[in-house]
Amino acid sequence: NAGVTQTPKFRVLKTGQSMTLLCAQDMNHEYMYWYRQDPGMGLRLIHYSVGEGTTAKGEVPDGYNVSRLKKQNFLLGLESAAPSQTSVYFCASSPGLAGGQGHYNEQFFGPGTRLTVL
Amino acid sequence: QKEVEQDPGPLSVPEGAIVSLNCTYSNSAFQYFMWYRQYSRKGPELLMYTYSSGNKEDGRFTAQVDKSSKYISLFIRDSQPSDSATYLCAMSRTSGSRLTFGEGTQLTVNP
């Protein structure tokens, strides 16, 4: 199993350009997430999905869009990149709600995408 | 004010030392408490999790939760150079709800 993979690993954009980050998981997980990690801020949730065809806003959704057309894939789009979106982006997936109280829905993270917006 | 506070360090200790990492939080609704380890230029990986209050031990690692003080800790005994990483605390209200992360503490264990 490859686990959670992210494409691309690195990218440099100019202000105003658009791009899509791809996340894929082969663990048949229901939930998927996109985070950004910045110095002094920790990991912050951008958007998440609790199943194929569903998406929801996280803590910092502005400037991003997502789609979950297939269960194994979660795409993060930047329509018009800004320097404030320079960050390391992590995708994660988790099995979803299962078991009773005390069962933990562990999140598995990908290796990250380093994005620089000039 | 952040919901979860964590001293970013950096923390540098000699090999074999006992390491104590801590987080405080403000939301009393948090019930699940996690510690993630993140090596340089890698994604975080779950190290330990605890549901509600109490202690949990796994090898050289012990996680403690004190809900009355809104304080969680991770202890590493007999620290090794391979423990050098950033340690992130995280917490959530329910098993399926979103995680709130601390900033992370950068730890270096010197041989």
PDB file of C-alpha atoms in Angstrom:
ATOM      1  CA  ASN A   1       0.000   0.000   0.000  1.00  0.00           C
ATOM      2  CA  ALA A   2       1.278   3.437  -0.923  1.00  0.00           C
ATOM      3  CA  GLY A   3      -0.913   5.069   1.751  1.00  0.00           C
ATOM      4  CA  VAL A   4      -1.511   8.766   1.044  1.00  0.00           C
ATOM      5  CA  THR A   5       0.319  10.290  -1.914  1.00  0.00           C
ATOM      6  CA  GLN A   6       0.447  13.915  -3.029  1.00  0.00           C
ATOM      7  CA  THR A   7       1.252  15.453  -6.399  1.00  0.00           C
ATOM      8  CA  PRO A   8       3.304  17.563  -6.993  1.00  0.00           C
ATOM      9  CA  LYS A   9       5.970  17.609  -4.275  1.00  0.00           C
ATOM     10  CA  PHE A  10       7.135  21.149  -5.057  1.00  0.00           C
ATOM     11  CA  ARG A  11       5.705  24.032  -7.062  1.00  0.00           C
ATOM     12  CA  VAL A  12       6.488  27.694  -7.644  1.00  0.00           C
ATOM     13  CA  LEU A  13       3.678  29.927  -8.895  1.00  0.00           C
ATOM     14  CA  LYS A  14       3.389  33.561  -9.814  1.00  0.00           C
ATOM     15  CA  THR A  15       0.692  35.683  -8.218  1.00  0.00           C
ATOM     16  CA  GLY A  16      -2.603  35.157 -10.032  1.00  0.00           C
ATOM     17  CA  GLN A  17      -1.769  31.756 -11.476  1.00  0.00           C
ATOM     18  CA  SER A  18      -3.941  28.747 -10.760  1.00  0.00           C
ATOM     19  CA  MET A  19      -3.081  25.176  -9.873  1.00  0.00           C
ATOM     20  CA  THR A  20      -4.520  21.952  -8.521  1.00  0.00           C
ATOM     21  CA  LEU A  21      -2.956  19.742  -5.872  1.00  0.00           C
ATOM     22  CA  LEU A  22      -3.858  16.079  -6.079  1.00  0.00           C
ATOM     23  CA  CYS A  23      -4.202  13.730  -3.115  1.00  0.00           C
ATOM     24  CA  ALA A  24      -4.750   9.996  -3.517  1.00  0.00           C
ATOM     25  CA  GLN A  25      -5.239   7.273  -0.911  1.00  0.00           C
ATOM     26  CA  ASP A  26      -5.427   3.519  -1.354  1.00  0.00           C
ATOM     27  CA  MET A  27      -6.779   2.601   2.081  1.00  0.00           C
ATOM     28  CA  ASN A  28     -10.472   2.896   1.162  1.00  0.00           C
ATOM     29  CA  HIS A  29     -10.878   5.694   3.707  1.00  0.00           C
ATOM     30  CA  GLU A  30     -14.109   7.669   3.878  1.00  0.00           C
ATOM     31  CA  TYR A  31     -12.721  10.953   5.211  1.00  0.00           C
ATOM     32  CA  MET A  32     -10.113  13.132   3.553  1.00  0.00           C
ATOM     33  CA  TYR A  33      -8.608  16.465   4.591  1.00  0.00           C
ATOM     34  CA  TRP A  34      -6.440  19.289   3.320  1.00  0.00           C
ATOM     35  CA  TYR A  35      -4.220  21.195   5.769  1.00  0.00           C
ATOM     36  CA  ARG A  36      -1.649  23.922   5.460  1.00  0.00           C
ATOM     37  CA  GLN A  37       1.351  24.207   7.774  1.00  0.00           C
ATOM     38  CA  ASP A  38       2.990  27.550   8.447  1.00  0.00           C
ATOM     39  CA  PRO A  39       5.680  28.583  10.954  1.00  0.00           C
ATOM     40  CA  GLY A  40       4.128  29.736  14.212  1.00  0.00           C
ATOM     41  CA  MET A  41       0.649  28.569  13.157  1.00  0.00           C
ATOM     42  CA  GLY A  42       0.847  24.790  13.197  1.00  0.00           C
ATOM     43  CA  LEU A  43      -1.442  22.730  11.005  1.00  0.00           C
ATOM     44  CA  ARG A  44      -4.702  24.382   9.974  1.00  0.00           C
ATOM     45  CA  LEU A  45      -7.605  22.656   8.252  1.00  0.00           C
ATOM     46  CA  ILE A  46      -8.565  24.127   4.873  1.00  0.00           C
ATOM     47  CA  HIS A  47     -11.344  21.819   3.640  1.00  0.00           C
ATOM     48  CA  TYR A  48     -12.406  18.277   4.324  1.00  0.00           C
ATOM     49  CA  SER A  49     -14.682  15.567   2.960  1.00  0.00           C
ATOM     50  CA  VAL A  50     -16.630  12.892   4.809  1.00  0.00           C
ATOM     51  CA  GLY A  51     -17.403  10.874   1.690  1.00  0.00           C
ATOM     52  CA  GLU A  52     -17.375  10.775  -2.081  1.00  0.00           C
ATOM     53  CA  GLY A  53     -19.169  13.785  -3.518  1.00  0.00           C
ATOM     54  CA  THR A  54     -19.156  15.762  -0.244  1.00  0.00           C
ATOM     55  CA  THR A  55     -16.959  18.646   0.883  1.00  0.00           C
ATOM     56  CA  ALA A  56     -17.000  21.067   3.802  1.00  0.00           C
ATOM     57  CA  LYS A  57     -15.090  24.164   4.898  1.00  0.00           C
ATOM     58  CA  GLY A  58     -12.450  24.003   7.565  1.00  0.00           C
ATOM     59  CA  GLU A  59     -10.724  26.706   9.540  1.00  0.00           C
ATOM     60  CA  VAL A  60      -9.068  28.606   6.636  1.00  0.00           C
ATOM     61  CA  PRO A  61     -11.047  27.913   3.418  1.00  0.00           C
ATOM     62  CA  ASP A  62     -10.819  31.299   1.688  1.00  0.00           C
ATOM     63  CA  GLY A  63      -8.972  31.240  -1.649  1.00  0.00           C
ATOM     64  CA  TYR A  64      -9.268  27.465  -2.035  1.00  0.00           C
ATOM     65  CA  ASN A  65     -11.726  25.061  -3.597  1.00  0.00           C
ATOM     66  CA  VAL A  66     -11.917  21.283  -3.382  1.00  0.00           C
ATOM     67  CA  SER A  67     -13.563  18.364  -5.118  1.00  0.00           C
ATOM     68  CA  ARG A  68     -14.045  14.699  -4.199  1.00  0.00           C
ATOM     69  CA  LEU A  69     -15.412  13.079  -7.337  1.00  0.00           C
ATOM     70  CA  LYS A  70     -13.869   9.715  -6.509  1.00  0.00           C
ATOM     71  CA  LYS A  71     -13.521   8.202  -3.051  1.00  0.00           C
ATOM     72  CA  GLN A  72      -9.774   7.759  -3.375  1.00  0.00           C
ATOM     73  CA  ASN A  73      -8.981  11.274  -4.617  1.00  0.00           C
ATOM     74  CA  PHE A  74      -9.266  14.736  -3.057  1.00  0.00           C
ATOM     75  CA  LEU A  75      -8.264  17.759  -5.131  1.00  0.00           C
ATOM     76  CA  LEU A  76      -7.319  21.178  -3.773  1.00  0.00           C
ATOM     77  CA  GLY A  77      -7.530  24.108  -6.179  1.00  0.00           C
ATOM     78  CA  LEU A  78      -6.095  27.585  -6.040  1.00  0.00           C
ATOM     79  CA  GLU A  79      -7.893  29.737  -8.593  1.00  0.00           C
ATOM     80  CA  SER A  80      -5.740  32.870  -8.250  1.00  0.00           C
ATOM     81  CA  ALA A  81      -2.664  32.261  -6.138  1.00  0.00           C
ATOM     82  CA  ALA A  82      -1.489  34.903  -3.661  1.00  0.00           C
ATOM     83  CA  PRO A  83       1.831  35.167  -1.751  1.00  0.00           C
ATOM     84  CA  SER A  84      -0.126  34.488   1.472  1.00  0.00           C
ATOM     85  CA  GLN A  85      -0.761  30.980   0.140  1.00  0.00           C
ATOM     86  CA  THR A  86       2.931  30.129   0.271  1.00  0.00           C
ATOM     87  CA  SER A  87       2.943  27.144   2.589  1.00  0.00           C
ATOM     88  CA  VAL A  88       3.390  23.402   2.947  1.00  0.00           C
ATOM     89  CA  TYR A  89       0.156  21.591   2.133  1.00  0.00           C
ATOM     90  CA  PHE A  90      -0.681  18.220   3.648  1.00  0.00           C
ATOM     91  CA  CYS A  91      -3.424  15.855   2.702  1.00  0.00           C
ATOM     92  CA  ALA A  92      -4.709  13.278   5.164  1.00  0.00           C
ATOM     93  CA  SER A  93      -7.283  10.512   5.191  1.00  0.00           C
ATOM     94  CA  SER A  94      -9.068   8.553   7.913  1.00  0.00           C
ATOM     95  CA  PRO A  95     -11.431   5.584   8.029  1.00  0.00           C
ATOM     96  CA  GLY A  96     -14.426   7.592   9.272  1.00  0.00           C
ATOM     97  CA  LEU A  97     -16.779   6.998  12.151  1.00  0.00           C
ATOM     98  CA  ALA A  98     -16.610   3.405  13.309  1.00  0.00           C
ATOM     99  CA  GLY A  99     -16.791   1.626  16.576  1.00  0.00           C
ATOM    100  CA  GLY A 100     -18.125   3.070  19.766  1.00  0.00           C
ATOM    101  CA  GLN A 101     -17.019   5.787  22.128  1.00  0.00           C
ATOM    102  CA  GLY A 102     -13.277   5.763  22.598  1.00  0.00           C
ATOM    103  CA  HIS A 103     -12.514   4.486  19.118  1.00  0.00           C
ATOM    104  CA  TYR A 104     -10.166   6.860  17.404  1.00  0.00           C
ATOM    105  CA  ASN A 105     -10.538   7.920  13.778  1.00  0.00           C
ATOM    106  CA  GLU A 106      -6.797   8.096  13.037  1.00  0.00           C
ATOM    107  CA  GLN A 107      -5.654  10.465  10.321  1.00  0.00           C
ATOM    108  CA  PHE A 108      -2.871   9.329   7.981  1.00  0.00           C
ATOM    109  CA  PHE A 109      -0.873  12.099   6.341  1.00  0.00           C
ATOM    110  CA  GLY A 110       0.787  12.388   2.976  1.00  0.00           C
ATOM    111  CA  PRO A 111       4.354  13.674   2.465  1.00  0.00           C
ATOM    112  CA  GLY A 112       3.311  17.251   1.700  1.00  0.00           C
ATOM    113  CA  THR A 113       3.535  19.733  -1.184  1.00  0.00           C
ATOM    114  CA  ARG A 114       5.775  22.770  -0.823  1.00  0.00           C
ATOM    115  CA  LEU A 115       4.187  25.713  -2.629  1.00  0.00           C
ATOM    116  CA  THR A 116       5.802  29.092  -3.152  1.00  0.00           C
ATOM    117  CA  VAL A 117       3.825  31.972  -4.632  1.00  0.00           C
ATOM    118  CA  LEU A 118       5.952  34.846  -5.899  1.00  0.00           C
TER     119      LEU A 118
ATOM    120  CA  GLN B   1      -5.956  33.446  21.672  1.00  0.00           C
ATOM    121  CA  LYS B   2      -5.195  30.015  20.260  1.00  0.00           C
ATOM    122  CA  GLU B   3      -7.333  27.079  21.401  1.00  0.00           C
ATOM    123  CA  VAL B   4      -4.204  24.946  21.839  1.00  0.00           C
ATOM    124  CA  GLU B   5      -0.917  26.378  23.085  1.00  0.00           C
ATOM    125  CA  GLN B   6       2.397  24.578  22.661  1.00  0.00           C
ATOM    126  CA  ASP B   7       5.895  25.892  23.258  1.00  0.00           C
ATOM    127  CA  PRO B   8       7.664  25.694  19.879  1.00  0.00           C
ATOM    128  CA  GLY B   9      11.101  25.260  21.421  1.00  0.00           C
ATOM    129  CA  PRO B  10      13.584  24.390  20.071  1.00  0.00           C
ATOM    130  CA  LEU B  11      14.427  21.855  22.760  1.00  0.00           C
ATOM    131  CA  SER B  12      17.861  20.226  22.778  1.00  0.00           C
ATOM    132  CA  VAL B  13      18.730  17.347  25.142  1.00  0.00           C
ATOM    133  CA  PRO B  14      21.535  14.790  25.474  1.00  0.00           C
ATOM    134  CA  GLU B  15      20.948  11.172  24.529  1.00  0.00           C
ATOM    135  CA  GLY B  16      19.363   9.224  27.384  1.00  0.00           C
ATOM    136  CA  ALA B  17      17.570  12.220  28.882  1.00  0.00           C
ATOM    137  CA  ILE B  18      13.913  12.226  29.861  1.00  0.00           C
ATOM    138  CA  VAL B  19      11.973  14.637  27.676  1.00  0.00           C
ATOM    139  CA  SER B  20       8.757  16.348  28.690  1.00  0.00           C
ATOM    140  CA  LEU B  21       6.557  17.984  26.047  1.00  0.00           C
ATOM    141  CA  ASN B  22       3.398  19.844  26.987  1.00  0.00           C
ATOM    142  CA  CYS B  23       0.278  21.509  25.618  1.00  0.00           C
ATOM    143  CA  THR B  24      -2.476  23.520  27.228  1.00  0.00           C
ATOM    144  CA  TYR B  25      -5.911  24.058  25.779  1.00  0.00           C
ATOM    145  CA  SER B  26      -8.956  26.199  26.423  1.00  0.00           C
ATOM    146  CA  ASN B  27     -11.875  24.187  25.007  1.00  0.00           C
ATOM    147  CA  SER B  28     -13.283  21.891  27.694  1.00  0.00           C
ATOM    148  CA  ALA B  29     -15.207  19.944  25.019  1.00  0.00           C
ATOM    149  CA  PHE B  30     -12.027  18.231  23.800  1.00  0.00           C
ATOM    150  CA  GLN B  31     -12.072  14.508  24.629  1.00  0.00           C
ATOM    151  CA  TYR B  32      -9.521  12.965  22.255  1.00  0.00           C
ATOM    152  CA  PHE B  33      -5.873  13.918  22.684  1.00  0.00           C
ATOM    153  CA  MET B  34      -3.152  12.953  20.270  1.00  0.00           C
ATOM    154  CA  TRP B  35       0.573  13.317  19.811  1.00  0.00           C
ATOM    155  CA  TYR B  36       1.970  13.331  16.284  1.00  0.00           C
ATOM    156  CA  ARG B  37       5.639  13.088  15.350  1.00  0.00           C
ATOM    157  CA  GLN B  38       6.893  14.874  12.256  1.00  0.00           C
ATOM    158  CA  TYR B  39      10.356  14.290  10.866  1.00  0.00           C
ATOM    159  CA  SER B  40      11.926  17.035   8.777  1.00  0.00           C
ATOM    160  CA  ARG B  41      10.219  17.424   5.385  1.00  0.00           C
ATOM    161  CA  LYS B  42       7.797  14.579   6.105  1.00  0.00           C
ATOM    162  CA  GLY B  43       4.121  14.346   6.997  1.00  0.00           C
ATOM    163  CA  PRO B  44       3.019  13.925  10.623  1.00  0.00           C
ATOM    164  CA  GLU B  45       2.457  10.401  11.913  1.00  0.00           C
ATOM    165  CA  LEU B  46       0.373   9.423  14.907  1.00  0.00           C
ATOM    166  CA  LEU B  47       2.494   8.526  17.909  1.00  0.00           C
ATOM    167  CA  MET B  48      -0.114   8.117  20.634  1.00  0.00           C
ATOM    168  CA  TYR B  49      -3.669   8.983  21.435  1.00  0.00           C
ATOM    169  CA  THR B  50      -5.656   9.121  24.663  1.00  0.00           C
ATOM    170  CA  TYR B  51      -9.364   9.264  25.175  1.00  0.00           C
ATOM    171  CA  SER B  52     -10.447  11.475  28.069  1.00  0.00           C
ATOM    172  CA  SER B  53      -8.205  11.690  31.152  1.00  0.00           C
ATOM    173  CA  GLY B  54      -5.453   9.434  32.383  1.00  0.00           C
ATOM    174  CA  ASN B  55      -2.142   7.981  31.342  1.00  0.00           C
ATOM    175  CA  LYS B  56      -1.141   5.783  28.444  1.00  0.00           C
ATOM    176  CA  GLU B  57       2.218   4.105  28.016  1.00  0.00           C
ATOM    177  CA  ASP B  58       3.796   2.677  24.872  1.00  0.00           C
ATOM    178  CA  GLY B  59       7.402   1.615  25.197  1.00  0.00           C
ATOM    179  CA  ARG B  60       9.510   4.679  25.981  1.00  0.00           C
ATOM    180  CA  PHE B  61       6.566   7.028  25.481  1.00  0.00           C
ATOM    181  CA  THR B  62       3.945   8.043  28.055  1.00  0.00           C
ATOM    182  CA  ALA B  63       1.023  10.357  27.358  1.00  0.00           C
ATOM    183  CA  GLN B  64      -0.799  12.083  30.204  1.00  0.00           C
ATOM    184  CA  VAL B  65      -4.048  14.030  30.127  1.00  0.00           C
ATOM    185  CA  ASP B  66      -5.287  16.234  32.962  1.00  0.00           C
ATOM    186  CA  LYS B  67      -8.673  17.539  31.859  1.00  0.00           C
ATOM    187  CA  SER B  68      -9.237  19.457  35.088  1.00  0.00           C
ATOM    188  CA  SER B  69      -6.170  21.581  34.308  1.00  0.00           C
ATOM    189  CA  LYS B  70      -6.636  21.416  30.521  1.00  0.00           C
ATOM    190  CA  TYR B  71      -3.073  20.162  30.219  1.00  0.00           C
ATOM    191  CA  ILE B  72      -1.537  17.265  28.292  1.00  0.00           C
ATOM    192  CA  SER B  73       1.995  15.907  28.332  1.00  0.00           C
ATOM    193  CA  LEU B  74       4.199  13.509  26.426  1.00  0.00           C
ATOM    194  CA  PHE B  75       7.190  11.974  28.185  1.00  0.00           C
ATOM    195  CA  ILE B  76      10.013  10.281  26.326  1.00  0.00           C
ATOM    196  CA  ARG B  77      12.311   8.103  28.429  1.00  0.00           C
ATOM    197  CA  ASP B  78      15.866   7.192  27.414  1.00  0.00           C
ATOM    198  CA  SER B  79      15.678   9.589  24.474  1.00  0.00           C
ATOM    199  CA  GLN B  80      17.525   8.610  21.287  1.00  0.00           C
ATOM    200  CA  PRO B  81      18.904  10.672  18.381  1.00  0.00           C
ATOM    201  CA  SER B  82      16.186   9.031  16.253  1.00  0.00           C
ATOM    202  CA  ASP B  83      13.609  10.834  18.425  1.00  0.00           C
ATOM    203  CA  SER B  84      14.774  14.150  16.938  1.00  0.00           C
ATOM    204  CA  ALA B  85      11.650  15.546  15.270  1.00  0.00           C
ATOM    205  CA  THR B  86       8.840  18.021  15.747  1.00  0.00           C
ATOM    206  CA  TYR B  87       6.125  16.816  18.119  1.00  0.00           C
ATOM    207  CA  LEU B  88       2.611  18.130  17.570  1.00  0.00           C
ATOM    208  CA  CYS B  89      -0.206  17.807  20.039  1.00  0.00           C
ATOM    209  CA  ALA B  90      -3.718  17.622  18.631  1.00  0.00           C
ATOM    210  CA  MET B  91      -7.172  17.266  20.071  1.00  0.00           C
ATOM    211  CA  SER B  92     -10.789  16.881  19.044  1.00  0.00           C
ATOM    212  CA  ARG B  93     -14.267  16.855  20.532  1.00  0.00           C
ATOM    213  CA  THR B  94     -15.294  13.527  19.074  1.00  0.00           C
ATOM    214  CA  SER B  95     -13.551  10.722  17.240  1.00  0.00           C
ATOM    215  CA  GLY B  96     -14.756  11.961  13.863  1.00  0.00           C
ATOM    216  CA  SER B  97     -14.532  15.702  14.368  1.00  0.00           C
ATOM    217  CA  ARG B  98     -11.777  17.971  13.133  1.00  0.00           C
ATOM    218  CA  LEU B  99      -8.410  18.086  14.860  1.00  0.00           C
ATOM    219  CA  THR B 100      -7.029  21.239  16.438  1.00  0.00           C
ATOM    220  CA  PHE B 101      -3.250  21.199  16.439  1.00  0.00           C
ATOM    221  CA  GLY B 102      -0.658  22.878  18.575  1.00  0.00           C
ATOM    222  CA  GLU B 103       2.194  24.685  16.887  1.00  0.00           C
ATOM    223  CA  GLY B 104       4.619  21.815  17.476  1.00  0.00           C
ATOM    224  CA  THR B 105       7.815  21.536  19.551  1.00  0.00           C
ATOM    225  CA  GLN B 106      11.088  20.925  17.740  1.00  0.00           C
ATOM    226  CA  LEU B 107      13.207  18.386  19.636  1.00  0.00           C
ATOM    227  CA  THR B 108      16.850  17.510  19.038  1.00  0.00           C
ATOM    228  CA  VAL B 109      18.495  14.628  20.889  1.00  0.00           C
ATOM    229  CA  ASN B 110      22.272  14.925  20.759  1.00  0.00           C
ATOM    230  CA  PRO B 111      24.471  11.770  20.700  1.00  0.00           C
TER     231      PRO B 111
END
